[in-house]
Coordinates of C-alpha atoms and ligand atoms in Angstrom, one line a residue:
M1 CA 57.6 115.8 137.3
T2 CA 59.9 115.8 134.5
P3 CA 63.5 115.1 135.0
P4 CA 66.6 117.2 134.0
A5 CA 69.0 117.0 130.6
V6 CA 71.6 114.6 131.3
V7 CA 74.5 115.7 129.0
V8 CA 77.5 113.0 130.1
G9 CA 81.1 114.8 129.6
G10 CA 81.7 118.5 131.0
S11 CA 84.1 119.1 128.2
V12 CA 84.2 121.8 125.6
A13 CA 80.6 119.8 124.0
G14 CA 79.1 119.2 126.9
L15 CA 79.8 122.5 128.7
A16 CA 78.4 124.1 125.5
T17 CA 76.0 122.3 125.0
A18 CA 74.4 122.3 128.8
S19 CA 74.9 126.2 128.6
A20 CA 72.7 126.5 125.2
L21 CA 69.6 123.9 126.8
A22 CA 70.0 125.9 130.5
Q23 CA 69.6 129.5 128.5
R24 CA 66.1 127.4 127.0
G25 CA 65.3 126.5 130.4
V26 CA 66.0 122.9 130.2
P27 CA 67.4 121.6 133.9
V28 CA 70.3 120.0 132.9
R29 CA 72.8 117.7 134.8
V30 CA 76.1 117.7 133.6
L31 CA 78.1 114.4 134.5
E32 CA 81.9 114.4 134.3
R33 CA 84.8 111.6 135.2
S34 CA 87.4 113.6 135.9
A35 CA 87.8 115.7 139.0
P36 CA 87.1 119.6 139.0
P37 CA 89.5 122.0 138.4
P38 CA 91.5 124.1 140.9
D39 CA 89.6 127.6 142.1
G40 CA 92.0 130.8 141.3
P41 CA 92.6 132.9 138.6
P42 CA 91.4 131.5 135.1
V43 CA 94.6 132.2 133.8
E44 CA 96.9 130.8 136.7
V45 CA 94.2 127.8 136.9
A46 CA 94.7 127.4 133.3
A47 CA 98.7 126.7 133.4
S48 CA 97.9 123.6 136.0
W49 CA 95.1 122.3 134.9
R50 CA 95.9 119.0 133.9
R51 CA 93.4 117.0 132.0
P52 CA 94.0 113.1 132.0
T53 CA 90.9 112.0 130.5
V54 CA 91.3 114.7 127.8
P55 CA 94.6 113.6 126.6
Q56 CA 94.6 116.4 123.5
G57 CA 93.8 119.2 126.2
G58 CA 97.7 119.9 126.8
H59 CA 98.1 120.0 122.7
S60 CA 98.5 123.1 120.5
H61 CA 94.5 124.3 119.8
I62 CA 93.5 127.0 117.7
L63 CA 90.1 128.3 117.9
T64 CA 88.9 128.6 113.6
S65 CA 86.8 131.6 112.4
L66 CA 83.7 129.3 112.9
G67 CA 84.3 128.4 116.8
V68 CA 84.7 132.4 117.2
R69 CA 81.4 133.3 114.4
V70 CA 79.3 130.9 117.3
L71 CA 81.0 132.4 120.4
R72 CA 79.6 135.2 118.9
R73 CA 76.5 134.8 118.6
S74 CA 75.6 132.3 121.3
A75 CA 77.9 132.8 124.0
P76 CA 79.4 136.4 123.6
R77 CA 80.0 136.8 127.1
V78 CA 82.5 134.0 127.0
L79 CA 84.7 135.3 123.9
E80 CA 84.3 138.5 125.9
E81 CA 85.9 137.3 128.7
A82 CA 88.5 135.5 127.0
M83 CA 90.2 139.0 125.5
E84 CA 89.6 140.3 128.8
Q85 CA 91.8 137.3 130.6
G86 CA 94.4 137.7 127.7
A87 CA 93.6 135.6 124.4
A88 CA 93.9 137.8 121.2
L89 CA 91.7 137.8 117.8
V90 CA 94.1 137.0 115.3
D91 CA 93.1 138.8 111.6
L92 CA 93.7 136.0 109.3
T93 CA 93.4 138.7 106.6
L94 CA 96.9 140.5 107.1
A95 CA 98.2 137.0 105.2
A96 CA 96.1 137.6 101.4
P97 CA 97.7 138.2 98.9
R98 CA 98.4 142.2 98.2
T99 CA 96.7 143.8 95.0
G100 CA 97.6 147.0 93.3
A101 CA 101.9 148.6 92.9
E102 CA 101.2 150.0 96.6
G103 CA 100.5 146.5 98.1
G104 CA 96.7 147.4 99.1
R105 CA 94.8 145.0 101.4
G106 CA 93.7 142.0 99.4
V107 CA 91.0 140.7 101.4
E108 CA 88.3 142.5 104.4
D109 CA 86.6 140.1 106.0
P110 CA 85.5 141.2 109.8
D111 CA 84.3 137.3 109.8
L112 CA 88.0 135.6 109.5
V113 CA 89.8 136.0 112.7
A114 CA 90.7 133.1 115.1
L115 CA 91.0 133.2 118.7
A116 CA 94.7 132.8 120.3
I117 CA 94.3 131.1 123.3
R118 CA 95.4 127.6 125.7
R119 CA 92.4 125.1 125.0
T120 CA 93.1 124.3 129.1
L121 CA 92.0 128.6 129.3
L122 CA 88.7 128.1 126.8
E123 CA 87.3 125.7 128.1
L124 CA 87.7 127.0 132.1
L125 CA 85.6 129.5 131.4
L126 CA 83.4 127.7 129.4
R127 CA 82.8 126.2 132.7
R128 CA 82.6 128.8 134.5
A129 CA 79.7 130.5 131.8
T130 CA 78.1 127.3 132.2
Q131 CA 78.1 127.6 136.1
A132 CA 77.0 130.9 136.2
V133 CA 73.6 129.6 134.0
A134 CA 70.6 128.9 136.2
H135 CA 69.3 125.0 136.2
V136 CA 73.1 123.9 135.1
T137 CA 74.5 121.1 138.3
L138 CA 78.3 120.3 137.2
E139 CA 78.9 116.9 138.8
H140 CA 82.2 115.6 139.0
R141 CA 84.1 111.8 139.6
T142 CA 80.9 110.7 137.9
S143 CA 81.5 108.2 135.1
V144 CA 78.6 106.6 133.4
R145 CA 78.5 103.0 132.4
G146 CA 75.3 102.3 130.6
L147 CA 71.7 103.8 130.2
L148 CA 68.0 103.5 131.4
R149 CA 65.5 102.7 128.9
D150 CA 61.9 103.3 129.2
A151 CA 58.9 100.6 128.9
S152 CA 58.5 100.2 125.6
G153 CA 62.7 99.5 125.5
T154 CA 62.8 102.1 122.6
R155 CA 63.6 105.3 124.1
A156 CA 67.0 107.0 126.7
A157 CA 65.2 107.5 129.6
G158 CA 68.5 108.1 131.5
V159 CA 71.7 106.6 132.8
V160 CA 73.8 104.5 135.1
T161 CA 76.8 106.0 136.3
E162 CA 79.6 103.4 137.5
G163 CA 78.6 103.7 141.1
G164 CA 75.3 101.8 140.4
T165 CA 73.5 104.9 140.8
Q166 CA 70.4 105.6 138.2
V167 CA 69.8 109.1 136.9
P168 CA 66.9 109.8 135.0
A169 CA 66.7 112.0 132.2
R170 CA 64.4 113.6 129.7
F171 CA 67.1 113.2 127.3
V172 CA 70.5 111.9 127.2
I173 CA 73.7 113.5 125.5
D174 CA 76.8 112.0 124.7
A175 CA 79.5 114.3 125.0
T176 CA 82.3 111.9 126.1
G177 CA 85.1 112.5 123.1
R178 CA 86.5 110.4 120.5
R179 CA 85.8 107.0 122.8
A180 CA 81.8 107.9 122.6
A181 CA 80.8 105.5 125.4
S182 CA 77.1 105.7 124.0
A183 CA 78.0 102.6 121.7
S184 CA 79.1 100.5 124.6
W185 CA 75.9 101.7 126.5
L186 CA 73.7 100.5 123.2
R187 CA 75.8 97.3 123.4
R188 CA 75.2 96.1 126.7
A189 CA 71.9 97.1 126.3
E190 CA 72.1 94.5 123.6
L191 CA 71.8 96.8 120.7
A192 CA 74.1 96.8 118.0
P193 CA 74.8 100.8 117.1
G194 CA 76.1 100.2 113.5
N195 CA 79.4 100.6 112.0
D196 CA 81.6 103.9 112.3
L197 CA 83.2 105.4 109.1
V198 CA 87.1 105.8 109.6
G199 CA 89.7 107.2 108.2
P200 CA 93.4 107.5 109.0
T201 CA 95.5 110.2 110.0
E202 CA 98.9 108.1 110.8
L203 CA 100.2 110.5 113.2
R204 CA 102.2 111.4 115.8
G205 CA 102.0 115.0 117.1
F206 CA 104.4 116.6 119.8
T207 CA 103.6 119.5 121.4
R208 CA 105.6 122.1 123.7
F209 CA 104.0 125.6 124.9
Y210 CA 106.5 128.7 125.3
R211 CA 106.0 132.5 127.0
L212 CA 107.7 134.6 124.9
R213 CA 110.0 137.7 126.0
T214 CA 109.6 140.0 123.7
P215 CA 106.0 142.6 124.4
R216 CA 102.5 141.4 124.2
G217 CA 101.0 141.5 121.4
T218 CA 104.4 141.3 119.0
W219 CA 105.2 138.2 117.4
P220 CA 108.8 137.1 116.8
G221 CA 107.8 136.1 113.2
E222 CA 104.9 136.4 110.0
L223 CA 101.8 134.5 110.7
N224 CA 102.4 133.3 106.9
R225 CA 99.5 130.9 108.2
G226 CA 97.2 133.3 109.0
N227 CA 96.5 132.4 112.1
A228 CA 99.8 130.2 112.6
A229 CA 103.5 130.7 111.6
G230 CA 104.9 127.2 109.8
G231 CA 104.1 124.7 107.3
I232 CA 102.6 121.1 106.8
W233 CA 106.0 120.2 104.7
D234 CA 105.9 117.3 102.7
H235 CA 106.6 115.0 104.9
Y236 CA 106.0 116.1 108.8
A237 CA 104.2 119.2 110.4
A238 CA 106.0 122.1 112.5
V239 CA 103.2 124.9 113.5
V240 CA 103.6 127.5 115.7
H241 CA 99.8 128.7 117.2
P242 CA 100.2 132.2 119.3
A243 CA 98.2 131.6 122.3
D244 CA 97.0 134.1 125.1
N245 CA 99.0 136.3 127.4
G246 CA 102.1 135.6 125.4
T247 CA 102.5 132.3 125.3
F248 CA 102.4 130.4 122.0
A249 CA 102.2 126.1 121.0
L250 CA 104.9 125.0 118.9
T251 CA 103.2 121.1 117.7
L252 CA 105.6 118.7 115.4
A253 CA 103.8 116.0 113.8
V254 CA 105.2 113.1 111.9
P255 CA 103.7 109.8 110.4
T256 CA 103.2 107.1 112.8
G257 CA 105.7 104.8 110.9
D258 CA 108.8 107.4 110.8
R259 CA 110.6 105.6 113.6
A260 CA 114.1 108.0 113.0
L261 CA 111.3 111.0 114.0
N262 CA 109.9 109.5 116.7
S263 CA 112.3 110.6 119.4
L264 CA 111.2 114.0 119.4
R265 CA 109.7 113.9 122.8
H266 CA 113.7 114.3 123.8
P267 CA 113.4 118.3 124.1
G268 CA 117.2 118.3 122.6
A269 CA 115.8 116.4 119.3
F270 CA 112.4 119.0 119.4
T271 CA 114.7 122.0 119.6
T272 CA 117.1 121.2 116.6
V273 CA 113.6 120.2 114.1
A274 CA 112.2 123.6 115.4
R275 CA 115.5 125.5 114.7
L276 CA 115.6 123.9 111.1
S277 CA 111.9 124.5 110.4
P278 CA 110.9 127.5 108.6
H279 CA 108.4 130.5 109.8
V280 CA 108.9 128.3 113.4
A281 CA 112.8 128.8 113.7
E282 CA 112.3 132.4 114.9
W283 CA 110.3 132.0 117.7
V284 CA 112.2 129.1 119.5
D285 CA 115.5 132.0 119.3
E286 CA 116.5 132.1 123.3
R287 CA 116.3 135.5 122.8
V288 CA 113.0 135.2 121.9
A289 CA 110.8 132.9 124.7
Y290 CA 111.3 130.0 126.8
P291 CA 109.7 127.1 127.2
V292 CA 107.5 126.8 129.7
T293 CA 106.2 123.1 129.8
N294 CA 107.7 119.6 128.4
V295 CA 107.6 118.2 125.4
R296 CA 103.8 116.2 125.3
A297 CA 103.3 113.5 122.7
I298 CA 100.3 112.0 121.4
T299 CA 99.1 109.4 118.7
V300 CA 96.6 111.1 116.7
P301 CA 93.6 109.3 116.4
P302 CA 92.2 108.4 113.1
N303 CA 88.8 110.5 111.8
I304 CA 85.9 108.7 112.8
R305 CA 82.3 109.2 112.1
R306 CA 80.1 107.3 114.5
A307 CA 77.0 105.5 113.8
T308 CA 75.0 106.8 116.9
A309 CA 75.4 110.2 115.2
R310 CA 73.9 108.9 111.5
S311 CA 71.4 106.3 110.6
A312 CA 73.5 104.0 111.0
G313 CA 72.3 100.5 112.9
E314 CA 69.9 100.3 115.9
R315 CA 69.5 103.8 117.5
L316 CA 67.2 104.8 120.7
A317 CA 65.2 108.2 120.7
G318 CA 66.9 110.7 123.3
L319 CA 70.2 109.5 123.1
Y320 CA 72.3 112.5 121.1
P321 CA 75.9 112.4 120.4
V322 CA 77.7 115.8 120.4
G323 CA 81.2 117.1 119.5
D324 CA 83.9 114.0 119.6
A325 CA 81.5 111.8 120.2
A326 CA 79.5 112.3 117.1
C327 CA 82.8 112.8 114.6
V328 CA 86.8 113.4 115.1
T329 CA 88.4 115.0 111.7
D330 CA 92.0 115.2 111.9
P331 CA 94.1 117.9 114.3
L332 CA 95.9 119.2 111.6
Y333 CA 93.0 121.1 110.4
G334 CA 92.3 122.4 113.5
R335 CA 88.0 121.9 113.5
G336 CA 87.5 119.9 116.5
L337 CA 86.6 122.8 118.9
S338 CA 84.3 124.9 115.7
L339 CA 82.5 121.9 115.2
A340 CA 81.4 120.9 118.6
L341 CA 80.3 124.6 119.3
A342 CA 78.5 125.0 116.6
H343 CA 76.7 121.4 116.8
A344 CA 76.2 121.3 121.0
F345 CA 74.1 125.6 120.3
R346 CA 72.3 123.8 117.1
L347 CA 71.4 120.8 119.0
A348 CA 69.9 123.1 121.7
E349 CA 67.7 125.2 119.4
L350 CA 66.5 121.8 117.8
L351 CA 65.8 119.8 120.9
D352 CA 63.9 123.2 122.1
A353 CA 61.6 123.2 118.5
Y354 CA 60.8 119.7 119.3
P355 CA 61.1 118.7 122.6
S356 CA 58.9 115.5 122.2
V357 CA 61.3 112.9 122.3
G358 CA 60.7 110.5 119.9
E359 CA 61.4 109.2 116.4
E360 CA 60.6 112.8 115.0
Q361 CA 62.9 114.4 116.9
S362 CA 65.8 111.4 116.7
A363 CA 65.1 112.3 112.7
R364 CA 66.3 115.4 113.1
A365 CA 69.1 115.1 115.4
V366 CA 70.2 112.7 112.6
E367 CA 70.0 115.3 110.1
L368 CA 71.9 118.2 111.6
A369 CA 74.8 115.9 112.9
E370 CA 75.0 115.2 108.8
R371 CA 75.1 118.8 108.2
V372 CA 77.3 120.4 111.2
Y373 CA 80.2 117.1 110.2
G374 CA 79.1 115.3 107.4
P375 CA 80.9 117.9 104.8
W376 CA 84.5 118.5 107.2
F377 CA 84.0 114.8 107.7
E378 CA 84.6 113.6 104.3
Q379 CA 87.0 116.7 103.7
A380 CA 89.2 115.5 106.4
V381 CA 89.4 111.7 105.2
H382 CA 90.0 113.3 102.1
D383 CA 92.9 115.5 102.5
S384 CA 94.6 113.0 105.6
A385 CA 95.1 110.1 103.5
A386 CA 96.8 112.7 100.2
R387 CA 99.1 113.7 103.5
A388 CA 99.4 110.5 104.6
R389 CA 100.7 109.1 101.3
R390 CA 102.9 111.8 100.9
W391 CA 104.0 111.1 104.0
R392 CA 104.9 107.7 104.2
A393 CA 106.8 107.9 100.5
H394 CA 109.1 110.1 101.8
V395 CA 109.8 107.8 104.7
E396 CA 109.5 104.7 102.7
G397 CA 111.9 106.1 100.0
T398 CA 109.7 105.8 97.3
A399 CA 108.5 108.5 94.7
P400 CA 106.1 110.8 96.2
P401 CA 102.5 109.9 94.7
V402 CA 101.4 111.7 92.0
E403 CA 98.1 114.0 93.0
P404 CA 95.2 113.4 90.5
A405 CA 95.5 117.4 89.2
A406 CA 91.4 117.1 89.9
A407 CA 89.3 115.2 90.8
P408 CA 86.8 113.7 88.8
S409 CA 84.6 115.5 89.2
G410 CA 86.3 119.0 88.3
R411 CA 87.1 120.1 91.7
P412 CA 90.5 121.6 92.1
S413 CA 93.0 119.8 94.4
M414 CA 93.8 121.7 97.8
A415 CA 97.2 121.8 96.1
E416 CA 96.1 123.4 93.5
A417 CA 93.6 125.8 95.4
A418 CA 96.5 127.0 97.7
H419 CA 98.8 127.4 94.0
A420 CA 96.3 129.7 93.2
A421 CA 95.7 131.6 96.5
A422 CA 99.5 132.2 96.3
T423 CA 98.9 135.2 93.8
D424 CA 94.7 135.6 93.8
P425 CA 93.2 137.3 96.0
A426 CA 89.3 136.0 95.8
V427 CA 90.9 132.4 95.4
W428 CA 92.3 133.0 99.1
H429 CA 89.3 134.4 100.8
G430 CA 87.1 131.7 99.1
L431 CA 89.9 128.9 100.0
T432 CA 90.8 130.5 103.7
C433 CA 87.0 130.7 104.6
L434 CA 87.1 127.1 103.8
L435 CA 89.8 126.4 105.8
M436 CA 88.3 128.5 108.9
G437 CA 85.0 126.3 108.2
L438 CA 83.1 129.6 107.4
R439 CA 82.1 127.7 103.9
T440 CA 82.2 124.1 103.1
P441 CA 84.0 122.7 100.9
A442 CA 81.9 121.8 98.2
D443 CA 80.3 125.5 98.7
V444 CA 83.7 126.8 97.6
L445 CA 85.8 124.4 95.4
D446 CA 82.8 123.7 93.3
A447 CA 81.6 127.4 92.2
P448 CA 82.7 128.1 88.7
A449 CA 84.5 131.5 89.3
F450 CA 86.4 129.9 91.9
R451 CA 87.3 126.8 89.4
E452 CA 88.2 129.2 86.9
R453 CA 90.0 131.7 88.8
V454 CA 92.4 128.2 90.2
R455 CA 92.3 126.7 86.9
A456 CA 94.0 130.3 85.8
A457 CA 97.0 130.0 87.7
G458 CA 98.4 127.2 86.3
P459 CA 99.4 123.5 87.9
A460 CA 100.7 123.3 91.3
L461 CA 104.5 123.3 91.1
A462 CA 105.4 119.8 92.7
G463 CA 108.0 119.1 95.0
R464 CA 109.4 122.7 95.9
T465 CA 110.0 122.8 99.5
S466 CA 111.7 125.4 101.9
A467 CA 111.4 122.7 104.8
P468 CA 114.9 120.5 104.9
S469 CA 114.8 117.2 103.8
R470 CA 113.8 114.0 106.1
A471 CA 117.7 113.0 105.5
A472 CA 118.3 116.5 106.4
L473 CA 116.3 116.3 109.6
V474 CA 117.6 112.5 110.6
G475 CA 121.2 113.7 110.1
A476 CA 120.9 116.9 112.2
L477 CA 118.8 114.6 114.7
A478 CA 121.9 112.1 114.9
G479 CA 124.2 114.7 116.8
V480 CA 121.8 115.4 119.8
A481 CA 123.0 114.0 122.7
G482 CA 120.9 111.3 124.3
V483 CA 119.2 110.9 121.9
Ligands
LIG1 C1 96.9 116.8 119.5 C2 95.0 117.3 118.9 C3 94.8 118.3 118.3 C4 93.7 118.6 118.5 N1 94.0 120.6 118.3 C5 92.7 121.0 117.5 C6 92.9 122.5 117.6 O1 94.0 123.3 117.3 N2 91.9 123.4 116.8 C7 90.4 122.6 117.4 O2 89.4 123.2 117.2 N3 90.3 121.4 117.9 C8 91.3 120.6 117.9 N4 91.2 118.9 118.7 C9 90.0 118.3 118.9 C10 89.4 118.8 119.8 O3 90.4 118.8 121.0 C11 88.5 118.1 120.2 O4 87.5 118.3 118.6 C12 87.4 118.7 121.3 O5 88.4 118.7 123.0 C13 86.6 118.1 121.6 O6 85.6 118.3 122.5 P1 84.4 117.1 123.6 O7 83.9 118.2 124.5 O8 83.7 116.3 122.4 O9 85.6 116.0 124.0 P2 86.4 116.6 125.4 O10 87.3 117.3 125.1 O11 87.9 114.7 124.7 O12 85.8 115.7 126.5 C14 84.9 114.3 127.1 C15 85.0 114.5 128.4 O13 83.7 113.5 128.5 C16 84.9 112.9 130.3 N5 83.8 111.2 129.6 C17 84.2 110.6 128.7 N6 83.8 109.4 129.2 C18 82.8 109.5 130.2 C19 82.2 108.4 130.9 N7 82.0 107.5 130.7 N8 81.4 109.3 132.2 C20 81.2 110.6 132.2 N9 82.5 111.8 131.6 C21 82.9 111.0 130.7 C22 85.9 113.1 130.1 O14 86.5 113.2 131.3 C23 86.3 114.7 128.8 O15 86.2 115.6 130.1 C24 92.6 118.5 118.9 C25 92.5 117.1 118.9 C26 93.8 116.4 119.4 C27 93.8 115.2 119.6

């Protein structure tokens, strides 16, 4: 009898892949190293569920329009359940520039929505939906440490758990997150997985969740970023992401090298910076909201494209990474969950269409990973580097780097596109479709009409920001007791 597929890692990517495979009739065993979540009503469990093996789990997460589109098409029940449990679809077009003397709506696009939900609640609902699919078993407290190979040595034939149990598999999905365990499994099997592509993010993030005192569905301030309030400023970022049931997450991000601002884990320091930050201050007014968690800190991983998801190095047929195990992109752009979901459902489709484990299946899986992640990885590496250079210059007190007005290919920079998008609804639409993952950077930024409109808007005005300077923030923090 053919053994089941084995999915290692039972978080968003693993659960989505398992459920997609099982819906196509493939029996699946999910092996997850952490303990299961507690039982109980999802909204209550989401508030108390800790994920020690997913350090970013307690941080701010938004599901972009791409993620919503994937759920609408491939897991509509999860989206419906999310809405029933208090999540909200945020209409991004409300932030588009208005047109005409009456200020009419500049853009209408039903796809431009984001899902406001705590990550724990989304994961919990996905988990429950996956458990409800026939032929899926979820096994917790089971950590995988290695691979089984077939007699030819070219094919993954199963996995070995930390306890030494051998689990045969028709194929193995690595959904182990950013540490991508399959590279170490390959090395243990004396194969050379090749080199990963890596681009620095140089970012440290601080998040705190709050609950609004105002009636459900009314935000205390404008969502100037469409799905969020705040900004990525010239030396730090301060962004509010609305979530489910009147909760929201506030994230402050600073360069890893900025020792003076690394005290933000201290609640007094965090609140001080939040209250000085444009579009954010109104959300943390005590009369409007109160904190429901401590401030959580995380050093953000770099952008990574794993060799195991490219045609680099030695591979085994029947071993496929998905989600962060395939590619990590700078979380400041909020794309990880959406890309993981998109990859998961398309990978299941591919494995259904090419069920025979071997070279063709492997080659097609690599092509798929390239299509899903390639453009976003490149864009994230480019945008993270530009942002990190700008931020570093502020910390070091050197002149901010002058970004090239346009890339040699003639592609406008994100700053130029954002400048034009502030007044031109068509540019805003293209740029927001890109930011929300609905259209690739090349598709938007290389379109002649888009370029022409960006050019017509003139150069982006550098150096104008409504956010406090770094000196002002450092000065304000000096006055906070205990920091
Ligand atoms: C600070 C921060 C903020 C972010 N914000 C956003 C956002 O706003 N929007 C967005 O879309 N994305 C965001 N992301 C990215 C997002 O969190 C990831 O893309 C997403 O969690 C990837 O899901 P995954 O299932 O691939 O991996 P993970 O969620 O990391 O899960 C991996 C799972 O594998 C299990 N595991 C690991 N090793 C083993 C093993 N050997 N055996 C068995 N099980 C194992 C772990 O226990 C875990 O359950 C953010 C990331 C960070 C760091």
